[in-house]
Short mmCIF file of C-alpha atoms in Angstrom, two decimals:
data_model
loop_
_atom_site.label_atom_id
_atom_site.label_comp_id
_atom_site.label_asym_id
_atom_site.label_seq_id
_atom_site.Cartn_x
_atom_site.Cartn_y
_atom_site.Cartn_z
CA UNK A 249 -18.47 23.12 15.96
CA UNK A 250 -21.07 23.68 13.33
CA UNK A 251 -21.31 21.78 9.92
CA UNK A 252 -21.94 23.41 6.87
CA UNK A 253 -25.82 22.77 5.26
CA UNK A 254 -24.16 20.60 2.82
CA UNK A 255 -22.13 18.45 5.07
CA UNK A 256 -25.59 17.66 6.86
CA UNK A 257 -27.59 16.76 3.21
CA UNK A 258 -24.57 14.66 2.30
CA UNK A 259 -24.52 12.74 5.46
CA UNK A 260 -28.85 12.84 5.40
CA UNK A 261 -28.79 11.14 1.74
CA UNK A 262 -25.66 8.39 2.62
CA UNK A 263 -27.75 7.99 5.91
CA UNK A 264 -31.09 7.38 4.05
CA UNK A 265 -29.54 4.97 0.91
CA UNK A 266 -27.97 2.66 4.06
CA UNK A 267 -31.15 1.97 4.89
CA UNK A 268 -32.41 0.88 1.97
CA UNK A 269 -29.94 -2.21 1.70
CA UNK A 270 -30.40 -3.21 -2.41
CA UNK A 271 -33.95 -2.91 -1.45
CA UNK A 272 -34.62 -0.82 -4.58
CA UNK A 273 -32.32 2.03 -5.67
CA UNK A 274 -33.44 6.01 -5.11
CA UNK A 275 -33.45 8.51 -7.30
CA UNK A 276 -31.71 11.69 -6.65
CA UNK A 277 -35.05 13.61 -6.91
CA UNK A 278 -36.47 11.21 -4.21
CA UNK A 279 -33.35 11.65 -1.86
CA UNK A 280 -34.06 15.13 -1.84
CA UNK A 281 -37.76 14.97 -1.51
CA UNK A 282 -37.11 12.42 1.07
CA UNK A 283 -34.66 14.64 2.85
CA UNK A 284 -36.51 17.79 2.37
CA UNK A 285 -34.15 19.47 0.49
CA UNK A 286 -33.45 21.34 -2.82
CA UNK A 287 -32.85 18.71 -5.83
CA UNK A 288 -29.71 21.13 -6.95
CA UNK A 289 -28.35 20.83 -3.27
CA UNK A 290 -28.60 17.38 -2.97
CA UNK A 291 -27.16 16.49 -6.88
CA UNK A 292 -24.19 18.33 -6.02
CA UNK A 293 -23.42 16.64 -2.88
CA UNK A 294 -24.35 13.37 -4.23
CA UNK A 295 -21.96 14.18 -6.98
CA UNK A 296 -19.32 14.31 -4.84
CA UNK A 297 -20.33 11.16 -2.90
CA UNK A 298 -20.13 9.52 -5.91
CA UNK A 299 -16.77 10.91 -6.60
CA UNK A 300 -15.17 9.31 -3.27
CA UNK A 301 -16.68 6.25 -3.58
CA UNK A 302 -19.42 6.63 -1.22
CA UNK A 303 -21.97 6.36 -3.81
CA UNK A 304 -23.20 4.50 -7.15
CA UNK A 305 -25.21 5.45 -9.62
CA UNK A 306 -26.80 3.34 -12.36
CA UNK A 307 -28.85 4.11 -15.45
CA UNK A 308 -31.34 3.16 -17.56
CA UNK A 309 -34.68 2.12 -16.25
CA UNK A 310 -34.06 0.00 -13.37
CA UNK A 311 -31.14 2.97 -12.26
CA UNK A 312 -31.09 4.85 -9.53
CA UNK A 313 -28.43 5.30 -6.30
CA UNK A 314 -27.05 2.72 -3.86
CA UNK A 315 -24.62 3.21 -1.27
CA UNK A 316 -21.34 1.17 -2.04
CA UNK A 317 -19.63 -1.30 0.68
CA UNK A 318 -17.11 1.01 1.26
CA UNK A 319 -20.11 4.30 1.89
CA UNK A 320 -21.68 1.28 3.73
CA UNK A 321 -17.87 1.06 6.05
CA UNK A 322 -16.86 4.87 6.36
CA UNK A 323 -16.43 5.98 9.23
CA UNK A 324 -18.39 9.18 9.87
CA UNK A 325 -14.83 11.19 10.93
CA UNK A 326 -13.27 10.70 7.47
CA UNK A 327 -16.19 11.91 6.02
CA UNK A 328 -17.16 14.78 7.89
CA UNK A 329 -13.30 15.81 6.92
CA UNK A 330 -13.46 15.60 3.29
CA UNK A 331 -16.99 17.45 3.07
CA UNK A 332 -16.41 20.01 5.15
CA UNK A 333 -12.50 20.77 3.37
CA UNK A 334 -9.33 22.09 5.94
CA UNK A 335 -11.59 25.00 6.96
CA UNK A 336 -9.98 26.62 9.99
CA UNK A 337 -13.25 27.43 12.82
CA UNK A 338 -11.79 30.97 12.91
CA UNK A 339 -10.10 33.05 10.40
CA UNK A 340 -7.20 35.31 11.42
CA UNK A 341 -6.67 37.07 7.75
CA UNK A 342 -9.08 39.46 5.83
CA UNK A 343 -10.29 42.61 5.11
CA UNK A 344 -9.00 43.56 8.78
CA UNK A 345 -5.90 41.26 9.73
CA UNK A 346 -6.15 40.19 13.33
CA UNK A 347 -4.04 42.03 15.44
CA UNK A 348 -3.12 38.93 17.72
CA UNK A 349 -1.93 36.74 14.35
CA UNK A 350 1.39 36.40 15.43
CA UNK A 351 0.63 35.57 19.04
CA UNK A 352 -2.41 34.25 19.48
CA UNK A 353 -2.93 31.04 21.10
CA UNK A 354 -7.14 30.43 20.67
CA UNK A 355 -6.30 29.65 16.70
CA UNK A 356 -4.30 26.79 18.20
CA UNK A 357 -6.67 25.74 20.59
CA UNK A 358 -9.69 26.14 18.48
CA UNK A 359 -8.30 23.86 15.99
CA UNK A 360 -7.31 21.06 18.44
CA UNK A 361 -11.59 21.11 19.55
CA UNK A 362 -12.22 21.09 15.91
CA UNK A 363 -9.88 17.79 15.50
CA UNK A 364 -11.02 16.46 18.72
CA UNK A 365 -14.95 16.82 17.20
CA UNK A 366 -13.86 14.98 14.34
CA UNK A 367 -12.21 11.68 16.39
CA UNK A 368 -15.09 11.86 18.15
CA UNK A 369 -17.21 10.50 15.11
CA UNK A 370 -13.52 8.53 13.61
CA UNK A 371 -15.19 5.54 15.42
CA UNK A 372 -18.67 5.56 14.26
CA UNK A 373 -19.72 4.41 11.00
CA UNK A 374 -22.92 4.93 8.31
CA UNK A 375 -23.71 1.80 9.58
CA UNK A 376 -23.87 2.74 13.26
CA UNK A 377 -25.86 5.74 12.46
CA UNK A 378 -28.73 3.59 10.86
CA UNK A 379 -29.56 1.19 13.62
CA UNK A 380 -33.17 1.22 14.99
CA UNK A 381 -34.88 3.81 16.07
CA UNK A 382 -33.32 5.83 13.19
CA UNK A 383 -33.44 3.27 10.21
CA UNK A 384 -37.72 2.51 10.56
CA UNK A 385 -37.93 6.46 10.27
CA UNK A 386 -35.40 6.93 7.53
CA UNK A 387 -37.38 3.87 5.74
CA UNK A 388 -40.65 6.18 6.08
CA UNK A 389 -39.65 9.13 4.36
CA UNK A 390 -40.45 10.34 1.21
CA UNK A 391 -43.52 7.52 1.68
CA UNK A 392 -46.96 9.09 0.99
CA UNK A 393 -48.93 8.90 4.08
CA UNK A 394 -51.80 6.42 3.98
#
């Protein structure tokens, strides 16, 4: 199974504000810096973070984005689900139907994998996915290099 680009930013920038633990809040330019990513990219997707309840945002001078206790509790699964939409792996319909449509058992089989990839991560959390070695490194980035 292969996530979409966005899927992976989304899940980059909830990674990187865990880390940061009311430490001091990002800004959406730094996630993406930090990330290495396009700052349109990453507003969108943190747009939507925000929109689940993954994400906060505050303004004014002191403003910036913090992961909320729920972003802080999700479990990786869930996630994954809602960002990457009901996409089916393959897609029987088109331009050219499929021939097999109304027989074919891979459809079936392929979407059982895909659900099976996402319980796999249905017991990990953002929280599991920041423990050390990967929290000291996602503390390092976007740092200028001394």
């Amino acid at each position: 199974m292969r996530l979409t680009r966005y899927t992976d930013l989304a899940l980059r920038a909830v990674m990187r504000l865990a880390v940061m633990d009311g430490q001091e809040l990002l800004t959406t330019r730094q996630l993406a810096d930090g990330v290495n990513v396009p700052y349109t990219h990453m507003a969108k997707a943190v747009a939507h973070l925000q929109h689940l309840g993954v994400v906060e945002a505050r303004r004014g001078r002191n403003g910036g984005l913090g992961l909320t206790e729920t972003g802080r509790a999700t479990h990786v699964g869930a996630l994954v689900r809602v960002l990457e939409g009901d996409r089916e792996v393959v897609t029987c319909e088109g331009d050219q139907r499929c021939p097999l449509a109304g027989a074919c058992r891979l459809r079936r089989a392929l979407r059982e994998a895909q659900e099976a990839f996402y319980a796999s991560l249905d017991g990990v959390t953002i929280d599991d996915l920041v423990a050390s070695p990967t929290g000291p490194v996602l503390l390092s980035l976007g740092r200028p290099r001394g």
